Amino acid sequence: MKGSSPSLLLGVTGSIAAYKSLDLIRRFREEGMTVRVVATDNARQFLPFLSAEVFSDHKVETDLFSEGEGTGRIRHLALLDSADILLIAPASANFIARLSLGIADDLLSTMALSARIPILLAPAMEEAMYLHPATEEHRTRLAGRGVVEISPEEGALASGRTGQGRMASAERILAAVRQHLPSPAPSNIDSLKGRHVLVSSGPTYEPLDPVRFIGNRSSGLMGMALVRAALERGARVTLVTGPTALTAPREVEVLSVETAQAMKEALERLFPVCDVLVMAAAVSDYRPASALAKKRKKNGKGWSLDLQENPDILKGLAAMRRPGQCLVGFAAESSLDREKLLEKCRAKGVDLLVANDISNPLTGFGSSENEALLITPDGGCHPVSRRSKEALSRVIFERLPFPPFPAGSPSRLG
Ligand code: C5P
């Protein structure tokens, strides 16, 4: 926390739900937070500024070039400097698109682009806008960059229609903000300093011919959240990723692969020099026995595929581990049976198995949130309730059964 009490920047954009921002300000103040409101030009149509100023006890900020506290410094940076979290509620479809594209043409968007603090979005819009592929692409891209969405709810919308798009309730927004406020740093926050963490992520594509492939629904969001959590703890990070739309932070060494075989080769090369392997990739269990060199043409006869099982990369790597290395595996299951998961954890030879239930549409593939059971080979089972993939990644690294560096031992990293 930057001050004696948590400090929240509340971005308000041009959605009719902006009237609810007043209640949010009041609730945050009741929780002892300092609240500074930053409104877009369109928000003027919906947010009663005077009430927002009385509730927040601060002027509503709108102008990138205005004077005031922090004069002599760049305005958006002065506001960010004292903030712990940036919440945009309501977030309009237009603002989500601007944020995704990195447009910085007013105070709020410029702040969002410069922010190094958690950014949370509470979208509010008509269902058609929320479900529009453009909005969906922007939301996925933002989730990949670590922006947390507090998903909207079903209900009556401003148009009088019913659908998904109502801004999340104040309770859900408050809970999400509390969850992302900086907590006192855990004692092992530097636990990965000087360590090399290897993360695998995304799907694999197994070609049938030059055009078609067998793939899966993995978005790579979980892997990217793990990458960021490892960086946060001071690790050097290498990412081996199957095809995804996500971009890794600049300091990460990235190897892009397509097939399970290529992923296996990359990981086998990198594994001996890493300290921690987190195998979050959704590796295709099967590949076509042979791929055609030319596109197969329709011939009215159908197409039977002969599939071969891919090698289990994780199991193979576990068998070649050296002392001191730590392995984390993932298990995407249609239902979670603790006994079976424990068996899988031991069979794979991992130190931690992160099991998710893929039958829950709110979590897992493509979602920004996840819930999991963390299984250890000694029979330990730690449930982690639904939360952002970022927050789950932090718990995974906090609970990593990783042997500490012996005092004075040199890091393997140069
Ligand atoms: O056996 P299952 O597919 O449930 O195991 C999932 C775990 O094993 C994940 O960590 C995944 O990355 C890894 N895996 C692998 N090679 C495969 C299939 C899965 O390393 N062929």
XYZ file of C-alpha atoms and ligand atoms in Angstrom:
435
model
C 0.000 0.000 0.000
C 1.322 3.401 -0.973
C -0.321 5.424 1.814
C -1.733 4.676 5.246
C -5.023 3.591 3.649
C -5.645 1.841 0.315
C -6.039 4.269 -2.535
C -8.340 3.582 -5.466
C -8.540 5.366 -8.793
C -12.082 4.982 -10.063
C -12.395 5.453 -13.824
C -15.920 6.217 -14.994
C -16.803 5.949 -18.678
C -19.872 6.793 -20.736
C -22.346 4.117 -19.776
C -25.711 4.659 -18.166
C -24.480 2.538 -15.249
C -22.278 5.506 -14.254
C -24.983 6.502 -11.767
C -24.017 3.360 -9.813
C -20.466 4.720 -9.471
C -21.749 7.064 -6.768
C -22.752 4.119 -4.621
C -19.365 2.509 -5.295
C -17.542 5.646 -4.126
C -19.605 5.660 -0.926
C -18.956 1.969 -0.283
C -15.194 2.278 -0.897
C -15.000 5.277 1.427
C -16.879 3.313 4.093
C -14.141 0.666 3.789
C -11.577 3.345 4.587
C -10.219 3.806 1.063
C -9.185 7.032 -0.579
C -11.075 7.400 -3.864
C -10.095 9.653 -6.781
C -12.559 9.722 -9.652
C -11.360 10.093 -13.233
C -14.129 10.495 -15.795
C -14.078 10.367 -19.587
C -15.778 13.061 -21.621
C -18.729 10.756 -22.337
C -19.147 10.057 -18.613
C -20.197 13.714 -18.165
C -23.550 12.717 -19.660
C -24.217 10.173 -16.915
C -22.222 10.936 -13.761
C -23.379 13.750 -11.459
C -19.975 15.346 -10.887
C -20.965 17.400 -7.853
C -22.284 14.327 -6.017
C -19.161 12.351 -6.994
C -16.987 15.149 -5.604
C -18.937 15.315 -2.336
C -18.810 11.524 -1.923
C -15.132 11.207 -2.814
C -14.045 14.467 -1.207
C -11.947 15.209 -4.292
C -12.441 16.983 -7.572
C -13.498 14.685 -10.446
C -10.497 14.554 -12.765
C -11.088 14.788 -16.494
C -8.290 16.808 -17.951
C -4.911 15.480 -18.980
C -3.454 18.961 -18.899
C -5.177 20.465 -15.847
C -3.301 21.995 -12.965
C -3.762 21.030 -9.332
C -1.994 18.752 -6.919
C 1.012 17.331 -8.609
C 1.479 20.471 -10.698
C 4.873 20.510 -12.250
C 4.607 16.774 -12.794
C 2.750 14.947 -15.476
C -0.869 14.845 -14.355
C -1.733 11.204 -15.104
C 1.484 10.010 -13.497
C 0.890 12.137 -10.393
C -2.494 10.457 -9.934
C -1.105 6.979 -10.566
C 1.807 7.500 -8.178
C -0.425 7.566 -5.154
C -2.833 4.813 -6.275
C -2.864 1.113 -5.404
C -5.442 -0.008 -7.939
C -7.276 1.296 -11.016
C -10.918 0.244 -11.272
C -12.923 1.230 -14.330
C -16.609 0.933 -13.447
C -18.581 1.154 -15.583
C -16.345 0.253 -18.511
C -18.116 0.945 -21.819
C -17.504 -1.140 -24.956
C -15.809 1.902 -26.456
C -13.413 2.273 -23.543
C -12.589 -1.461 -23.521
C -11.735 -1.210 -27.238
C -9.548 1.856 -26.669
C -7.734 0.186 -23.797
C -7.156 -2.946 -25.848
C -5.740 -0.927 -28.742
C -3.532 1.168 -26.474
C -5.182 4.461 -27.406
C -4.242 7.229 -24.992
C -6.160 10.350 -25.931
C -7.630 11.465 -22.607
C -6.713 11.336 -18.944
C -8.248 7.938 -18.129
C -6.922 6.092 -21.188
C -3.462 7.634 -20.741
C -3.448 6.562 -17.103
C -4.520 3.037 -18.042
C -1.682 2.785 -20.548
C 0.889 3.966 -18.010
C -0.424 1.990 -15.037
C 1.823 -0.510 -13.300
C -0.870 -1.250 -10.728
C -3.684 -3.808 -11.099
C -6.393 -2.725 -13.561
C -9.925 -4.024 -13.016
C -12.796 -3.513 -15.451
C -16.515 -3.784 -14.707
C -18.140 -3.752 -18.162
C -21.674 -2.392 -18.533
C -23.414 -2.338 -21.883
C -26.149 -3.894 -23.995
C -25.820 -7.632 -24.443
C -25.285 -7.325 -28.207
C -22.274 -5.071 -27.595
C -20.879 -7.280 -24.852
C -21.130 -10.419 -26.978
C -19.985 -8.736 -30.185
C -16.867 -10.474 -31.525
C -14.978 -7.175 -31.484
C -15.660 -6.696 -27.768
C -14.868 -10.342 -27.126
C -11.512 -10.019 -28.890
C -10.662 -6.914 -26.894
C -11.616 -8.548 -23.600
C -9.508 -11.614 -24.378
C -6.559 -9.470 -25.356
C -6.864 -7.429 -22.156
C -7.167 -10.558 -20.028
C -3.947 -11.741 -21.657
C -2.265 -8.561 -20.460
C -3.440 -9.170 -16.926
C -6.421 -6.795 -16.878
C -9.062 -8.330 -14.637
C -12.654 -8.336 -15.794
C -15.448 -8.349 -13.233
C -17.964 -9.964 -15.531
C -21.348 -8.306 -16.037
C -24.555 -9.965 -14.916
C -27.798 -11.058 -16.574
C -30.813 -8.857 -15.970
C -32.818 -5.869 -17.149
C -30.721 -3.502 -19.253
C -31.124 0.232 -19.836
C -32.875 -0.465 -23.165
C -35.628 -2.337 -21.347
C -34.343 -5.625 -22.780
C -33.038 -8.451 -20.641
C -29.642 -9.990 -21.151
C -26.011 -10.097 -20.076
C -24.480 -6.664 -19.654
C -25.598 -5.240 -16.300
C -22.598 -3.977 -14.381
C -21.539 -6.432 -11.655
C -23.097 -5.803 -8.250
C -21.310 -3.473 -5.825
C -20.605 -6.532 -3.628
C -18.786 -8.353 -6.442
C -16.853 -5.244 -7.407
C -15.824 -4.631 -3.802
C -14.751 -8.257 -3.397
C -12.627 -8.072 -6.572
C -10.985 -4.828 -5.453
C -10.212 -6.241 -2.003
C -8.687 -9.292 -3.648
C -6.369 -7.214 -5.825
C -5.307 -4.634 -3.268
C -1.645 -5.064 -2.449
C -1.380 -7.291 0.577
C 1.669 -7.225 2.788
C 4.317 -8.949 0.697
C 4.455 -12.677 1.508
C 7.639 -13.683 3.242
C 8.819 -15.635 0.198
C 8.108 -12.922 -2.402
C 11.703 -13.193 -3.642
C 11.535 -16.984 -3.629
C 12.322 -17.179 -7.334
C 15.028 -14.551 -7.484
C 17.929 -15.934 -9.478
C 15.892 -18.939 -10.530
C 14.953 -19.948 -14.025
C 11.272 -20.761 -14.490
C 10.183 -22.571 -17.630
C 6.485 -22.274 -18.468
C 4.667 -24.157 -21.217
C 1.383 -22.696 -22.344
C -1.387 -22.703 -24.933
C -2.651 -25.492 -27.176
C -0.776 -27.585 -29.701
C -1.872 -27.932 -33.308
C -1.431 -31.322 -34.944
C -1.570 -30.990 -38.741
C -3.799 -33.153 -40.940
C -2.730 -31.375 -44.101
C -1.317 -27.880 -44.806
C -4.695 -26.330 -43.956
C -6.318 -28.405 -41.232
C -5.218 -29.424 -37.784
C -6.404 -30.991 -34.534
C -6.217 -28.458 -31.740
C -7.992 -27.530 -28.533
C -9.614 -24.585 -26.783
C -6.670 -23.472 -24.652
C -6.276 -19.657 -24.824
C -2.892 -19.491 -23.101
C -4.268 -17.105 -20.443
C -3.330 -19.347 -17.507
C 0.214 -19.786 -18.808
C 0.616 -16.044 -19.318
C -0.666 -15.338 -15.799
C 1.914 -17.820 -14.475
C 4.638 -16.071 -16.466
C 3.744 -12.751 -14.861
C 3.529 -14.232 -11.363
C 6.989 -15.795 -11.805
C 8.413 -12.446 -12.966
C 6.809 -10.771 -9.943
C 8.806 -13.133 -7.735
C 12.040 -12.240 -9.422
C 12.464 -15.255 -11.722
C 14.022 -15.324 -15.139
C 11.283 -16.778 -17.324
C 11.244 -18.763 -20.541
C 7.919 -19.474 -22.193
C 7.316 -22.278 -24.662
C 3.943 -21.574 -26.183
C 1.611 -23.154 -28.676
C -0.374 -20.863 -30.998
C -2.202 -18.114 -29.037
C -3.159 -14.484 -29.587
C -1.239 -13.341 -26.504
C 1.946 -11.325 -26.195
C 4.384 -12.066 -23.404
C 6.087 -9.328 -21.353
C 9.266 -8.122 -23.043
C 11.672 -9.589 -20.532
C 10.469 -13.135 -21.250
C 12.302 -15.384 -23.672
C 9.593 -16.877 -25.902
C 9.724 -19.975 -28.075
C 6.674 -20.440 -30.278
C 5.884 -23.980 -31.342
C 2.996 -25.618 -33.062
C 2.974 -29.376 -32.506
C 3.364 -31.509 -29.390
C 6.548 -32.924 -30.903
C 8.042 -29.433 -31.343
C 6.993 -28.529 -27.795
C 8.645 -31.705 -26.498
C 11.902 -30.925 -28.288
C 11.969 -27.320 -27.025
C 11.218 -28.366 -23.451
C 13.734 -31.219 -23.458
C 16.397 -28.736 -24.535
C 15.476 -26.155 -21.890
C 14.481 -28.371 -18.983
C 18.014 -29.339 -17.838
C 18.881 -25.676 -17.169
C 15.644 -24.633 -15.446
C 14.844 -24.720 -11.746
C 11.074 -24.856 -12.044
C 8.929 -26.243 -14.857
C 5.282 -25.241 -14.940
C 3.553 -27.310 -17.583
C 0.346 -25.384 -18.256
C 0.161 -26.241 -21.957
C -2.847 -28.191 -23.177
C -0.816 -30.662 -25.193
C -2.861 -32.558 -27.732
C -2.991 -36.163 -26.603
C -3.318 -37.361 -30.199
C -1.832 -36.531 -33.563
C -2.701 -37.783 -37.052
C -0.561 -40.802 -37.874
C 0.562 -38.938 -40.971
C -0.018 -35.446 -42.314
C -0.787 -34.987 -46.003
C 1.678 -32.865 -47.948
C -1.119 -31.289 -49.999
C -4.590 -30.145 -49.016
C -7.033 -33.055 -49.168
C -9.839 -32.386 -51.607
C -13.449 -33.368 -50.962
C -14.350 -36.638 -52.699
C -17.819 -37.322 -51.290
C -16.534 -40.278 -49.226
C -15.840 -38.817 -45.812
C -12.437 -39.048 -44.118
C -11.446 -41.495 -41.422
C -8.546 -40.358 -39.341
C -5.893 -42.598 -37.937
C -4.665 -40.958 -34.725
C -1.601 -41.847 -32.700
C -1.034 -40.993 -29.077
C 1.471 -38.223 -28.425
C 4.169 -38.854 -25.835
C 3.457 -37.496 -22.346
C 6.012 -34.673 -22.274
C 5.693 -33.947 -18.575
C 6.153 -37.561 -17.521
C 9.228 -37.804 -19.738
C 10.743 -34.660 -18.251
C 9.967 -35.783 -14.693
C 11.950 -38.955 -15.399
C 15.035 -36.910 -16.329
C 14.858 -34.377 -13.494
C 17.928 -33.544 -11.466
C 17.821 -32.954 -7.712
C 16.472 -29.548 -6.718
C 14.219 -29.128 -9.733
C 10.545 -28.554 -9.129
C 7.742 -29.621 -11.487
C 4.175 -28.384 -11.662
C 1.574 -30.055 -13.859
C -1.989 -29.203 -14.745
C -4.983 -31.482 -15.044
C -8.098 -30.384 -16.900
C -10.830 -32.760 -15.778
C -14.575 -33.023 -16.287
C -14.997 -33.757 -12.576
C -12.527 -33.653 -9.725
C -11.975 -36.920 -7.881
C -9.261 -36.403 -5.269
C -8.087 -40.031 -5.236
C -7.686 -40.100 -9.019
C -5.931 -36.739 -8.970
C -3.491 -37.946 -6.345
C -2.778 -40.988 -8.524
C -2.198 -38.692 -11.501
C 0.071 -36.409 -9.487
C 2.234 -39.391 -8.496
C 2.116 -41.022 -11.938
C 3.265 -37.811 -13.612
C 6.058 -37.388 -11.063
C 5.214 -33.747 -10.312
C 5.582 -31.838 -7.047
C 2.291 -30.014 -7.512
C -0.717 -30.820 -9.690
C -3.148 -27.996 -10.406
C -6.508 -29.569 -11.200
C -9.390 -27.652 -12.747
C -12.922 -28.688 -13.458
C -13.511 -27.840 -17.125
C -17.261 -28.454 -16.904
C -17.710 -25.084 -15.137
C -18.252 -22.444 -17.877
C -17.168 -19.599 -15.561
C -13.643 -20.947 -15.246
C -11.073 -22.726 -17.327
C -10.552 -22.449 -21.086
C -10.762 -18.884 -22.412
C -12.010 -17.459 -19.112
C -10.072 -14.851 -17.125
C -10.876 -16.749 -13.935
C -10.138 -20.187 -12.619
C -10.571 -22.341 -9.549
C -8.459 -25.325 -8.710
C -7.385 -28.068 -6.358
C -3.655 -28.083 -5.653
C -2.569 -31.666 -5.121
C 0.794 -32.735 -3.742
C 2.236 -36.276 -3.881
C 2.075 -36.603 -0.072
C -1.743 -36.511 -0.378
C -2.080 -32.781 0.329
C -5.099 -31.131 -1.283
C -5.539 -27.367 -1.146
C -8.692 -25.930 -2.750
C -8.351 -22.477 -4.317
C -11.729 -20.774 -4.813
C -12.663 -18.997 -8.058
C -10.427 -15.999 -8.723
C -8.476 -14.370 -11.526
C -5.850 -16.534 -13.207
C -3.291 -14.001 -11.955
C -4.391 -14.543 -8.349
C -4.388 -18.339 -8.779
C -0.862 -18.141 -10.226
C 0.327 -16.260 -7.141
C -1.089 -18.990 -4.894
C 0.644 -21.655 -7.018
C 4.041 -19.984 -6.587
C 3.404 -19.328 -2.890
C 2.775 -23.022 -2.369
C 5.527 -24.302 -4.623
C 7.305 -27.027 -2.664
C 10.618 -25.623 -3.827
C 13.798 -26.289 -1.892
C 15.314 -22.942 -0.829
C 18.693 -21.961 -2.251
C 21.337 -23.053 0.233
C 22.757 -19.849 1.792
C 25.716 -18.546 -0.184
C 25.251 -20.960 -3.071
C 25.854 -19.324 -6.421
C 22.925 -18.896 -8.734
C 23.096 -20.977 -11.849
C 22.195 -17.860 -13.755
C 24.833 -15.627 -15.112
O -2.646 -36.590 -18.669
P -3.184 -35.205 -18.781
O -3.348 -34.751 -20.201
O -4.412 -34.956 -17.955
O -2.040 -34.306 -18.107
C -2.042 -32.932 -18.099
C -0.665 -32.418 -17.773
O 0.305 -33.112 -18.541
C -0.503 -30.963 -18.132
O 0.444 -30.395 -17.262
C -0.009 -31.034 -19.572
O 0.737 -29.881 -19.895
C 0.857 -32.288 -19.551
N 0.843 -33.071 -20.798
C 2.041 -33.376 -21.389
N 2.070 -34.140 -22.533
C 0.940 -34.596 -23.068
C -0.299 -34.322 -22.474
C -0.306 -33.547 -21.330
O 3.096 -32.957 -20.906
N 0.984 -35.323 -24.173
